[in-house]
Short mmCIF file of C-alpha atoms in Angstrom, two decimals:
data_model
loop_
_atom_site.label_atom_id
_atom_site.label_comp_id
_atom_site.label_asym_id
_atom_site.label_seq_id
_atom_site.Cartn_x
_atom_site.Cartn_y
_atom_site.Cartn_z
CA MET A 1498 -0.06 0.03 -0.01
CA ILE A 1499 2.63 2.61 0.62
CA ARG A 1500 5.81 1.42 -0.69
CA ILE A 1501 9.07 3.79 0.35
CA GLU A 1502 12.64 3.67 -1.50
CA ASN A 1503 15.82 5.39 0.06
CA LEU A 1504 14.19 7.84 1.12
CA GLN A 1505 16.21 11.23 2.29
CA LYS A 1506 15.60 14.47 3.03
CA SER A 1507 17.10 17.14 4.03
CA TYR A 1508 17.61 20.72 6.42
CA GLY A 1509 20.65 22.71 5.44
CA ALA A 1510 22.99 20.30 6.12
CA ALA A 1511 20.69 18.33 9.16
CA ARG A 1512 19.67 14.64 7.65
CA ALA A 1513 15.90 14.73 8.96
CA VAL A 1514 15.05 11.47 7.21
CA ASP A 1515 18.92 9.61 5.87
CA GLY A 1516 18.02 6.30 3.58
CA VAL A 1517 15.01 5.84 5.10
CA ASP A 1518 13.39 1.94 3.31
CA LEU A 1519 10.43 0.75 4.10
CA THR A 1520 6.75 -0.96 3.12
CA VAL A 1521 3.63 -1.43 4.42
CA ASN A 1522 1.16 -3.63 3.82
CA ARG A 1523 -2.88 -3.04 3.21
CA GLY A 1524 -4.72 -3.51 6.03
CA GLU A 1525 -1.27 -3.39 8.22
CA LEU A 1526 -1.76 -0.49 11.24
CA PHE A 1527 1.93 0.57 11.07
CA ALA A 1528 3.95 2.44 13.93
CA PHE A 1529 7.23 4.77 13.65
CA LEU A 1530 8.67 5.03 16.70
CA GLY A 1531 11.19 7.55 17.65
CA PRO A 1532 12.26 10.75 19.89
CA ASN A 1533 11.55 13.53 19.16
CA GLY A 1534 13.19 14.40 16.47
CA ALA A 1535 13.93 10.99 15.04
CA GLY A 1536 12.31 12.32 11.57
CA LYS A 1537 8.63 10.90 11.94
CA THR A 1538 7.08 13.51 11.79
CA THR A 1539 9.36 14.74 8.84
CA THR A 1540 7.97 11.11 6.72
CA ILE A 1541 4.79 11.26 7.51
CA ARG A 1542 4.78 14.92 6.07
CA ILE A 1543 6.20 14.18 2.61
CA LEU A 1544 3.88 10.91 1.78
CA THR A 1545 0.65 13.45 2.94
CA GLY A 1546 2.94 15.51 0.60
CA LEU A 1547 3.39 18.78 3.51
CA THR A 1548 6.64 18.72 2.64
CA LYS A 1549 8.93 18.82 -1.52
CA ILE A 1550 10.54 15.10 -0.81
CA GLY A 1551 14.57 15.67 -1.12
CA SER A 1552 15.95 12.42 -2.44
CA GLY A 1553 14.29 8.44 -3.42
CA ARG A 1554 10.20 7.66 -4.02
CA VAL A 1555 7.66 7.11 -2.39
CA THR A 1556 4.62 5.52 -4.09
CA ILE A 1557 1.25 5.33 -2.14
CA GLY A 1558 -1.50 2.90 -3.76
CA GLY A 1559 0.72 2.08 -6.73
CA CYS A 1560 0.29 6.58 -7.43
CA ASP A 1561 3.77 8.19 -7.53
CA ILE A 1562 3.32 11.32 -5.42
CA ALA A 1563 6.23 12.63 -6.67
CA GLN A 1564 4.67 12.32 -10.32
CA ASN A 1565 1.42 12.70 -9.06
CA PRO A 1566 0.26 14.05 -5.99
CA ARG A 1567 -3.16 14.05 -6.31
CA ALA A 1568 -3.39 10.23 -7.41
CA ALA A 1569 -1.86 9.88 -3.87
CA LYS A 1570 -3.21 12.21 -2.13
CA ARG A 1571 -6.97 11.32 -2.68
CA GLN A 1572 -6.22 8.42 -0.79
CA CYS A 1573 -4.60 9.29 2.44
CA GLY A 1574 -6.37 10.71 5.31
CA LEU A 1575 -4.03 12.81 7.77
CA VAL A 1576 -4.43 13.45 11.17
CA ALA A 1577 -2.24 16.03 11.91
CA GLN A 1578 0.30 16.71 15.11
CA HIS A 1579 -1.09 19.71 16.42
CA ILE A 1580 -4.43 20.64 16.07
CA ASN A 1581 -5.76 22.23 12.29
CA LEU A 1582 -10.02 22.21 12.40
CA ASP A 1583 -10.94 26.17 11.86
CA SER A 1584 -11.73 26.81 14.94
CA GLU A 1585 -14.29 30.45 13.64
CA LEU A 1586 -15.99 26.86 12.00
CA SER A 1587 -18.88 24.72 12.83
CA VAL A 1588 -18.03 21.13 13.84
CA ARG A 1589 -20.10 20.28 10.98
CA GLU A 1590 -19.07 23.11 8.20
CA ASN A 1591 -14.95 21.45 8.56
CA LEU A 1592 -15.95 18.90 7.83
CA ASP A 1593 -18.14 19.80 4.71
CA ILE A 1594 -15.33 21.33 3.68
CA HIS A 1595 -13.38 18.79 3.86
CA GLY A 1596 -15.76 16.98 1.72
CA ARG A 1597 -16.32 19.57 -0.38
CA LEU A 1598 -11.44 20.05 -0.91
CA PHE A 1599 -12.28 16.32 -1.13
CA ALA A 1600 -15.07 16.13 -3.95
CA MET A 1601 -17.42 14.49 -2.28
CA PRO A 1602 -21.23 15.28 -3.59
CA ALA A 1603 -23.41 17.69 -1.44
CA GLN A 1604 -26.09 14.10 -0.42
CA GLU A 1605 -22.66 11.97 0.15
CA ARG A 1606 -21.19 14.86 2.28
CA ARG A 1607 -24.26 15.16 3.94
CA ARG A 1608 -24.81 11.36 4.79
CA ARG A 1609 -21.44 10.92 5.13
CA ILE A 1610 -20.13 13.92 8.47
CA ASP A 1611 -24.01 12.36 10.16
CA GLU A 1612 -22.05 8.42 10.39
CA LEU A 1613 -18.90 10.09 11.44
CA LEU A 1614 -20.21 12.59 13.84
CA GLU A 1615 -22.13 9.04 15.58
CA TYR A 1616 -18.93 7.59 14.56
CA VAL A 1617 -17.09 9.99 17.10
CA GLU A 1618 -19.64 10.45 19.04
CA MET A 1619 -19.71 14.21 18.34
CA THR A 1620 -23.70 14.47 17.37
CA ASN A 1621 -24.55 16.22 19.89
CA ARG A 1622 -21.63 19.41 19.03
CA ALA A 1623 -22.05 19.01 15.19
CA ASP A 1624 -23.66 22.81 15.35
CA HIS A 1625 -21.16 23.35 17.82
CA LEU A 1626 -17.84 26.08 17.23
CA VAL A 1627 -14.80 24.38 17.15
CA LYS A 1628 -13.19 27.04 19.79
CA GLN A 1629 -16.09 26.01 22.12
CA LEU A 1630 -14.69 22.23 22.23
CA SER A 1631 -11.67 20.33 24.71
CA GLY A 1632 -8.91 19.06 23.33
CA GLY A 1633 -9.47 15.60 23.31
CA LEU A 1634 -12.40 16.58 21.11
CA LYS A 1635 -11.37 18.35 18.74
CA ARG A 1636 -8.31 15.36 18.03
CA ARG A 1637 -11.73 12.97 18.21
CA LEU A 1638 -13.02 15.60 15.58
CA MET A 1639 -9.46 15.73 13.53
CA ILE A 1640 -10.06 12.06 12.94
CA ALA A 1641 -13.66 12.01 11.87
CA ARG A 1642 -12.18 14.38 9.16
CA ALA A 1643 -9.57 12.23 7.90
CA LEU A 1644 -11.67 9.59 7.30
CA MET A 1645 -14.55 11.96 5.43
CA HIS A 1646 -13.56 10.76 1.63
CA GLN A 1647 -12.82 7.50 2.97
CA PRO A 1648 -8.84 7.34 2.13
CA ARG A 1649 -7.28 3.91 1.10
CA ILE A 1650 -5.15 5.13 4.32
CA ILE A 1651 -4.65 7.52 7.40
CA PHE A 1652 -1.74 8.73 8.86
CA LEU A 1653 -2.44 9.41 12.47
CA ASP A 1654 0.65 11.71 13.61
CA GLU A 1655 1.59 11.65 17.66
CA PRO A 1656 -2.24 11.08 17.87
CA THR A 1657 -2.42 11.21 21.60
CA VAL A 1658 -0.19 13.32 22.25
CA GLY A 1659 -0.86 16.30 25.06
CA LEU A 1660 -4.59 14.52 26.02
CA ASP A 1661 -5.08 13.27 29.16
CA PRO A 1662 -4.41 9.31 30.13
CA ALA A 1663 -8.29 8.02 29.77
CA ILE A 1664 -8.85 10.52 26.58
CA ARG A 1665 -5.86 8.62 24.67
CA ARG A 1666 -7.04 4.95 25.73
CA ARG A 1667 -10.40 6.62 24.26
CA ILE A 1668 -8.57 7.60 20.70
CA TRP A 1669 -6.92 4.27 20.87
CA ALA A 1670 -10.45 2.43 21.14
CA LEU A 1671 -11.65 4.10 18.06
CA ILE A 1672 -8.19 4.15 15.84
CA LYS A 1673 -8.48 -0.33 16.14
CA ARG A 1674 -12.33 0.65 15.17
CA VAL A 1675 -10.48 2.55 12.40
CA ARG A 1676 -9.19 0.10 11.89
CA GLN A 1677 -10.90 -2.94 11.51
CA ASP A 1678 -12.83 -0.86 8.62
CA ASP A 1679 -10.11 -2.37 7.25
CA ALA A 1680 -8.17 0.67 6.70
CA THR A 1681 -4.40 0.64 6.85
CA ILE A 1682 -3.40 3.39 9.33
CA PHE A 1683 0.57 4.36 9.55
CA LEU A 1684 1.35 5.68 12.99
CA THR A 1685 3.78 7.58 13.95
CA THR A 1686 4.62 8.02 18.09
CA HIS A 1687 7.26 8.54 21.26
CA TYR A 1688 4.71 6.97 23.54
CA ILE A 1689 6.31 2.91 24.26
CA GLU A 1690 2.69 2.21 25.44
CA GLU A 1691 0.65 3.60 21.88
CA ALA A 1692 2.94 1.71 19.92
CA GLU A 1693 3.09 -1.53 21.56
CA PHE A 1694 -0.93 -1.89 22.39
CA LEU A 1695 -2.12 -0.68 18.70
CA ALA A 1696 0.58 -1.81 16.44
CA ASP A 1697 1.18 -5.26 14.27
CA ARG A 1698 4.91 -3.72 12.61
CA VAL A 1699 7.08 -0.78 14.86
CA ALA A 1700 9.91 1.12 12.88
CA PHE A 1701 12.81 2.28 15.71
CA LEU A 1702 13.44 5.03 13.76
CA ASP A 1703 16.39 7.47 15.66
CA GLN A 1704 18.50 10.09 13.78
CA GLY A 1705 16.30 10.08 10.80
CA LYS A 1706 17.12 5.55 10.59
CA ILE A 1707 15.04 2.98 10.61
CA VAL A 1708 17.04 0.71 12.79
CA ALA A 1709 15.60 -1.75 13.64
CA LEU A 1710 11.48 -3.71 11.95
CA ASP A 1711 9.24 -5.91 13.47
CA GLN A 1712 6.25 -6.57 15.48
CA PRO A 1713 7.00 -5.88 18.73
CA GLN A 1714 6.88 -9.24 20.04
CA ASN A 1715 9.19 -9.70 18.24
CA LEU A 1716 11.35 -6.36 19.44
CA MET A 1717 10.71 -6.92 22.69
CA ALA A 1718 11.17 -11.25 22.68
CA LYS A 1719 14.96 -10.16 22.00
CA LEU A 1720 15.82 -9.01 25.23
CA GLY A 1721 12.94 -11.63 27.36
CA LEU A 1722 10.14 -11.38 28.92
CA TRP A 1723 11.54 -9.73 32.08
CA ALA A 1724 13.20 -7.33 32.89
CA ILE A 1725 15.24 -5.83 36.17
CA ASP A 1726 15.68 -3.33 37.08
CA GLN A 1727 18.67 -3.21 39.98
CA ILE A 1728 18.97 -0.21 41.46
CA SER A 1729 22.30 1.15 43.67
CA GLY A 1730 23.34 3.61 44.75
CA GLU A 1731 22.59 6.59 42.20
CA ASN A 1732 23.23 3.65 38.80
CA MET A 1733 19.92 1.59 38.19
CA GLU A 1734 20.71 -1.48 35.33
CA THR A 1735 18.53 -2.96 33.36
CA HIS A 1736 19.00 -7.42 33.36
CA TYR A 1737 16.52 -9.59 30.87
CA PHE A 1738 15.73 -12.80 31.38
CA GLN A 1739 13.45 -15.60 29.36
CA SER A 1740 11.49 -16.55 32.18
CA ARG A 1741 10.23 -15.05 35.59
CA ASP A 1742 11.82 -18.04 37.39
CA GLU A 1743 15.49 -16.73 35.55
CA ALA A 1744 14.81 -13.30 37.16
CA ALA A 1745 14.08 -14.39 40.57
CA GLN A 1746 17.41 -16.83 40.52
CA PHE A 1747 18.76 -13.15 39.92
CA SER A 1748 17.52 -11.51 42.61
CA ALA A 1749 17.91 -14.21 44.61
CA GLY A 1750 21.27 -13.24 44.71
CA HIS A 1751 21.76 -9.74 44.76
CA ASP A 1752 21.02 -7.61 48.42
CA SER A 1753 20.38 -4.23 46.39
CA ALA A 1754 16.99 -2.44 45.51
CA PHE A 1755 14.63 -4.36 42.19
CA THR A 1756 12.03 -3.60 39.89
CA LEU A 1757 10.53 -6.83 37.82
CA ARG A 1758 8.26 -6.18 35.39
CA ARG A 1759 7.70 -7.70 31.30
CA VAL A 1760 9.81 -6.47 28.52
CA ASN A 1761 8.75 -3.10 26.94
CA LEU A 1762 9.63 -1.53 23.74
CA GLU A 1763 11.45 1.38 25.73
CA ASP A 1764 14.05 -1.67 26.57
CA ALA A 1765 13.76 -2.28 22.92
CA PHE A 1766 15.37 0.85 21.54
CA LEU A 1767 17.73 1.57 24.91
CA SER A 1768 19.64 -1.75 23.25
CA LEU A 1769 19.69 -1.35 19.79
CA THR A 1770 20.54 3.23 20.00
CA GLY A 1771 21.86 3.89 23.22
CA LYS A 1772 18.39 6.45 24.09
CA LYS A 1773 14.67 6.47 25.08
CA VAL A 1774 11.90 6.65 23.35
CA SER A 1775 10.89 9.42 26.10
CA MET B 504 -13.60 23.81 -9.37
CA HIS B 505 -14.39 22.29 -5.95
CA GLY B 506 -11.35 23.08 -4.98
CA PHE B 507 -12.40 26.33 -5.71
CA ILE B 508 -15.62 26.24 -3.75
CA ALA B 509 -14.13 25.08 -1.35
CA ILE B 510 -11.99 27.74 -0.68
CA TYR B 511 -13.85 30.49 -0.95
CA LEU B 512 -17.01 28.94 0.22
CA ARG B 513 -14.81 29.00 3.83
CA GLU B 514 -14.04 32.44 3.18
CA MET B 515 -17.17 34.00 3.72
CA LEU B 516 -18.26 31.53 6.06
CA ILE B 517 -15.55 32.75 8.20
CA LEU B 518 -16.47 36.29 7.06
CA LYS B 519 -20.34 35.19 7.83
CA ARG B 520 -19.14 34.42 11.44
CA ARG B 521 -17.33 37.52 11.64
CA PHE B 522 -19.66 40.05 9.09
CA LYS B 523 -20.89 42.57 11.51
CA ARG B 524 -17.41 43.71 13.28
CA GLN B 525 -15.94 43.66 9.91
CA LEU B 526 -18.47 45.95 8.17
CA ALA B 527 -17.41 48.16 11.32
CA GLY B 528 -13.82 48.22 10.59
CA MET B 529 -14.31 48.86 7.08
CA ALA B 530 -16.58 51.50 7.73
CA VAL B 531 -14.55 54.01 10.92
CA SER B 532 -12.02 54.76 8.45
CA PRO B 533 -13.54 55.89 5.52
CA LEU B 534 -15.42 57.75 8.04
CA LEU B 535 -12.71 59.29 9.42
CA TYR B 536 -11.23 60.46 6.29
CA LEU B 537 -14.23 61.72 5.10
CA VAL B 538 -15.17 64.03 7.97
CA THR B 539 -11.25 64.71 8.61
CA PHE B 540 -10.59 65.90 5.04
CA GLY B 541 -13.40 65.82 2.58
CA TYR B 542 -15.93 67.58 5.80
CA ALA B 543 -13.62 69.76 8.07
CA MET B 544 -10.30 70.62 5.80
CA GLY B 545 -12.24 70.08 2.47
CA GLY B 546 -14.40 73.79 2.96
CA LEU B 547 -10.81 74.80 1.77
CA ILE B 548 -9.76 73.10 -0.68
CA GLN B 549 -12.27 72.68 -4.71
CA PHE B 550 -10.16 70.62 -7.43
CA GLY B 551 -11.40 72.98 -10.73
CA ASP B 552 -15.13 73.10 -10.28
CA VAL B 553 -15.24 69.61 -7.78
CA PRO B 554 -16.10 70.46 -4.57
CA TYR B 555 -12.94 68.40 -2.12
CA LEU B 556 -15.91 65.34 -1.46
CA HIS B 557 -16.94 65.11 -4.02
CA PHE B 558 -13.01 64.43 -5.18
CA LEU B 559 -12.47 62.30 -2.32
CA ILE B 560 -14.99 59.56 -2.63
CA PRO B 561 -13.44 57.88 -5.54
CA GLY B 562 -10.06 58.36 -4.26
CA LEU B 563 -11.85 56.66 -1.01
CA VAL B 564 -13.09 53.99 -3.75
CA ALA B 565 -9.38 53.04 -5.72
CA MET B 566 -7.41 53.26 -1.34
CA ALA B 567 -10.82 50.55 0.13
CA SER B 568 -11.07 48.46 -2.98
CA MET B 569 -7.08 47.59 -2.71
CA THR B 570 -6.61 47.65 1.26
CA GLN B 571 -9.58 45.31 1.91
CA SER B 572 -9.06 42.99 -0.96
CA PHE B 573 -5.15 43.22 0.20
CA ALA B 574 -6.00 41.88 4.06
CA ILE B 575 -6.97 38.69 2.37
CA ALA B 576 -3.33 37.93 3.47
CA SER B 577 -4.29 38.32 7.29
CA ASP B 578 -6.73 36.48 6.84
CA ILE B 579 -4.43 32.92 5.34
CA ASN B 580 -1.19 33.91 7.22
CA ILE B 581 -3.80 33.78 10.24
CA ALA B 582 -5.08 30.17 8.97
CA ARG B 583 -1.55 29.36 7.63
CA PHE B 584 0.38 29.71 10.53
CA TYR B 585 -2.34 29.76 13.54
CA TRP B 586 -4.30 27.26 13.28
CA ASN B 587 -2.18 25.55 10.53
CA ILE B 588 -5.08 25.22 7.98
CA PHE B 589 -3.55 25.63 4.91
CA GLU B 590 -1.67 22.03 5.52
CA GLU B 591 -5.46 20.77 5.38
CA PHE B 592 -5.17 22.21 1.88
CA GLN B 593 -2.42 21.38 1.02
CA ALA B 594 -2.87 17.44 1.32
CA ALA B 595 -5.73 18.04 -0.33
CA PRO B 596 -6.30 16.92 -4.84
CA ILE B 597 -6.12 20.72 -5.29
CA SER B 598 -5.01 22.52 -7.66
CA ARG B 599 -2.45 25.76 -7.16
CA LEU B 600 -5.36 27.55 -9.33
CA ALA B 601 -8.23 26.33 -7.33
CA TYR B 602 -6.17 27.96 -4.05
CA ALA B 603 -4.56 30.71 -5.74
CA ALA B 604 -8.82 31.83 -7.01
CA GLY B 605 -10.49 31.05 -4.61
CA GLU B 606 -8.35 33.27 -2.39
CA THR B 607 -8.59 35.65 -4.68
CA LEU B 608 -11.56 36.19 -5.03
CA ALA B 609 -12.41 35.66 -1.93
CA GLY B 610 -9.72 39.01 -1.44
CA MET B 611 -12.02 40.67 -3.94
CA THR B 612 -16.17 39.72 -2.19
CA ARG B 613 -14.52 41.64 1.21
CA ALA B 614 -13.02 44.84 -1.67
CA PHE B 615 -16.76 45.32 -3.05
CA ILE B 616 -17.93 44.79 0.87
CA GLY B 617 -15.96 47.77 1.74
CA VAL B 618 -17.10 49.45 -1.96
CA ALA B 619 -20.65 49.27 -0.75
CA VAL B 620 -19.57 50.88 2.45
CA ILE B 621 -17.87 54.22 0.96
CA LEU B 622 -20.88 54.01 -1.35
CA LEU B 623 -23.19 54.05 1.49
CA LEU B 624 -20.82 56.67 3.85
CA ALA B 625 -21.10 59.07 0.85
CA LEU B 626 -24.19 59.08 0.50
CA LEU B 627 -24.97 60.15 4.15
CA PHE B 628 -22.83 63.20 2.64
CA GLY B 629 -24.92 63.61 0.32
CA VAL B 630 -22.99 62.99 -2.84
CA ARG B 631 -23.67 61.49 -5.99
CA LEU B 632 -21.52 59.83 -8.57
CA SER B 633 -22.29 58.45 -11.17
CA TYR B 634 -21.61 54.60 -10.84
CA GLY B 635 -21.93 53.02 -14.33
CA PRO B 636 -20.04 49.50 -15.43
CA LEU B 637 -16.88 51.26 -15.04
CA PHE B 638 -16.22 52.13 -12.82
CA TRP B 639 -17.08 48.58 -11.54
CA LEU B 640 -14.91 47.66 -14.18
CA ALA B 641 -11.91 48.56 -12.46
CA VAL B 642 -13.47 48.27 -8.64
CA PHE B 643 -12.96 44.47 -9.81
CA LEU B 644 -9.51 45.98 -11.95
CA ASN B 645 -7.79 46.82 -8.62
CA SER B 646 -9.77 44.33 -6.59
CA PHE B 647 -8.08 41.42 -8.40
CA THR B 648 -4.85 43.28 -8.40
CA PHE B 649 -4.16 42.84 -5.03
CA ALA B 650 -6.13 40.88 -3.76
CA ALA B 651 -3.31 38.38 -5.94
CA LEU B 652 -1.43 40.63 -4.59
CA ALA B 653 -1.91 39.38 -1.15
CA VAL B 654 -2.40 35.79 -2.15
CA ALA B 655 1.10 36.32 -3.31
CA MET B 656 2.65 38.07 -0.92
CA ALA B 657 0.52 35.76 1.90
CA MET B 658 2.44 32.14 0.26
CA LEU B 659 6.02 33.93 0.13
CA VAL B 660 6.46 35.24 4.24
CA LYS B 661 7.60 33.50 6.81
CA SER B 662 5.76 34.78 9.74
CA HIS B 663 3.05 37.03 10.39
CA ALA B 664 5.24 39.97 11.85
CA ASP B 665 6.73 40.00 8.29
CA GLN B 666 3.15 40.30 6.25
CA ALA B 667 2.97 43.26 8.67
CA LEU B 668 5.69 44.35 7.50
CA LEU B 669 4.90 44.20 3.84
CA THR B 670 2.35 46.31 4.63
CA ASN B 671 3.55 48.66 6.22
CA PHE B 672 5.65 48.59 3.93
CA ILE B 673 3.70 48.57 0.06
CA ILE B 674 0.18 49.42 1.07
CA THR B 675 -0.16 51.87 3.55
CA PRO B 676 2.39 54.56 0.88
CA MET B 677 0.03 53.49 -2.21
CA ALA B 678 -3.07 54.57 -0.12
CA PHE B 679 -0.99 58.12 0.48
CA LEU B 680 -0.22 58.56 -2.49
CA GLY B 681 -2.21 56.44 -5.02
CA GLY B 682 -2.72 59.45 -6.27
CA THR B 683 -6.66 58.89 -3.60
CA PHE B 684 -5.99 62.73 -1.17
CA PHE B 685 -4.72 64.88 -4.23
CA PRO B 686 -3.78 65.38 -7.86
CA ILE B 687 -0.95 63.67 -8.64
CA ASP B 688 -0.53 65.74 -11.62
CA LYS B 689 0.58 69.17 -10.62
CA LEU B 690 3.65 67.28 -8.87
CA PRO B 691 7.17 67.44 -11.34
CA ASP B 692 7.25 65.40 -13.74
CA TRP B 693 9.28 62.68 -11.98
CA CYS B 694 7.23 62.26 -9.48
CA GLN B 695 4.15 61.79 -11.36
CA ALA B 696 7.07 59.54 -13.20
CA ILE B 697 6.93 57.63 -10.20
CA LEU B 698 3.62 57.00 -8.54
CA TYR B 699 2.38 56.21 -12.49
CA CYS B 700 4.01 52.84 -11.78
CA LEU B 701 1.86 51.70 -9.07
CA PRO B 702 -1.31 50.21 -9.86
CA LEU B 703 -3.19 52.34 -6.99
CA THR B 704 -2.77 55.57 -9.12
CA HIS B 705 -4.10 54.10 -12.26
CA ALA B 706 -7.37 52.75 -10.18
CA SER B 707 -8.00 55.73 -8.59
CA HIS B 708 -7.48 58.15 -11.73
CA ALA B 709 -9.74 55.91 -13.49
CA ILE B 710 -12.16 55.22 -10.44
CA ARG B 711 -12.75 59.12 -10.56
CA ALA B 712 -12.64 59.40 -14.27
CA VAL B 713 -15.63 57.66 -13.98
CA ALA B 714 -16.88 58.36 -11.12
CA LEU B 715 -17.15 61.79 -12.42
CA GLY B 716 -18.98 62.78 -15.32
CA TYR B 717 -15.14 62.24 -17.62
CA PRO B 718 -14.43 59.89 -19.87
CA ALA B 719 -12.11 56.21 -18.28
CA ALA B 720 -8.58 56.59 -19.95
CA THR B 721 -7.96 52.96 -21.65
CA ALA B 722 -4.40 52.38 -20.45
CA ASP B 723 -5.19 52.39 -16.55
CA TYR B 724 -7.63 49.88 -17.18
CA LEU B 725 -4.65 48.38 -19.06
CA ALA B 726 -2.27 48.90 -16.99
CA LEU B 727 -4.26 47.48 -14.01
CA LEU B 728 -5.18 44.44 -16.25
CA ALA B 729 -1.12 43.48 -17.34
CA ALA B 730 -0.36 44.17 -13.55
CA GLY B 731 -3.25 41.71 -11.19
CA LEU B 732 -2.47 39.25 -14.32
CA VAL B 733 0.75 39.60 -12.66
CA PHE B 734 0.81 39.09 -9.44
CA PHE B 735 -1.78 36.71 -9.54
CA TRP B 736 0.75 34.31 -11.28
CA LEU B 737 3.16 35.05 -8.56
CA ALA B 738 0.68 33.65 -7.30
CA LEU B 739 0.92 30.57 -7.96
CA TYR B 740 3.88 30.50 -8.14
CA ALA B 741 4.17 31.86 -4.06
CA VAL B 742 1.25 27.98 -3.30
CA GLY B 743 3.71 25.98 -4.74
CA ARG B 744 6.82 27.26 -2.59
CA ALA B 745 5.01 27.66 0.38
CA ARG B 746 6.03 23.90 0.77
CA ASP B 747 9.38 22.98 2.93
#
């Protein structure tokens, strides 16, 4: 569905994206995980036509984004990292303008708006001005707007950044629902739990390069299933084990403070890059 | 075409939301000019057999169609730098032409409302002039020229502050020097030559000639058309450049 070949993008001397090769399959929920500045947003901006491609080749649903940008864009819906709604327009008007931009006929726009407002549970807010909405509602509206023209691929750039945990879980449930509707989802995040909970496959991005790409459980399994954080003085060291028993044995032989927990994607990222994601 | 309609309709919805404030804003400065220059000082000035108030109103029409159409640049900038809405248009499958034409027409619509406000104020001051088709053609060309320039500038600037600077350096001097408040044909030749390079000078001339019942010069209309086409081409180019 998305094919990226040797994608590069520089700003002056700085390489934001440095030779990314990637294929995202149809119906897949794919996540880019990396710290701020890793190149996640730049990649998504290139794929959705907001930023010019530096070099390399990208096709979306078989359409080359440089040669046939409008055909590529027709297949994509984008939920940007920051709120980019028209705050002086109503919820319905925001969706309607989006539908018009994607050449949807009037009747279809009306039907789809009603359907989507129900989908994101905002029917009673249809005529509210966007500036009257809370952050969580604005985020839901952005997702509804991205789905408006029934895109085959949805790009979500840090979809839950800045939201409190309860609202974050609600957005996750919504993303899972979208995914069930046969859409391909391309997500960027710097939240470990988000990638673990949602993604079929995760790519670790660091300094513009993909350093690992696999299913979340495979990325974690390379280290083991259990982790022990050993705290001695001001230092913390983490040890990995295949079973809980092995971990228990290890802790029995030492007398410093321990925390036993499951291995997570942060551990996998840290072991590969020497850095934390968040 | 759908992209053009979407862009234009969005601007009109925003204009509708702010209509009362916008209308009051459009009336304040022309009213001040009319009271200060036309009413209070105007009695002391007469150009030939034309009272100053009659001379001033067509100038204000030219000025308002310029400032109001150029004001679309501010709206575009707010949408681009504060609301990030411009991304929504960049990610949509619409052409540069659709975007530039939609915003230009939105600027022109504002200009026509601004002109209507001035003509109403003129009526209140008891001034009746001729407002035939050539009058409106000049308003149309002038607003097209400055709306297109506004779209181009809004795309080329890097921040909202730069936009304010451009208005100060381009629009404000032109508003005062483009034949709005005084006839430029009394000035030295070199000075006239410079002022005739300003599109607003041609708009003031054309609008004033028709409003006061004199024959309009085709050259003024052609100069405005040429400037408008150049600025619109620049706008199309600038929309493409706005991606980083």
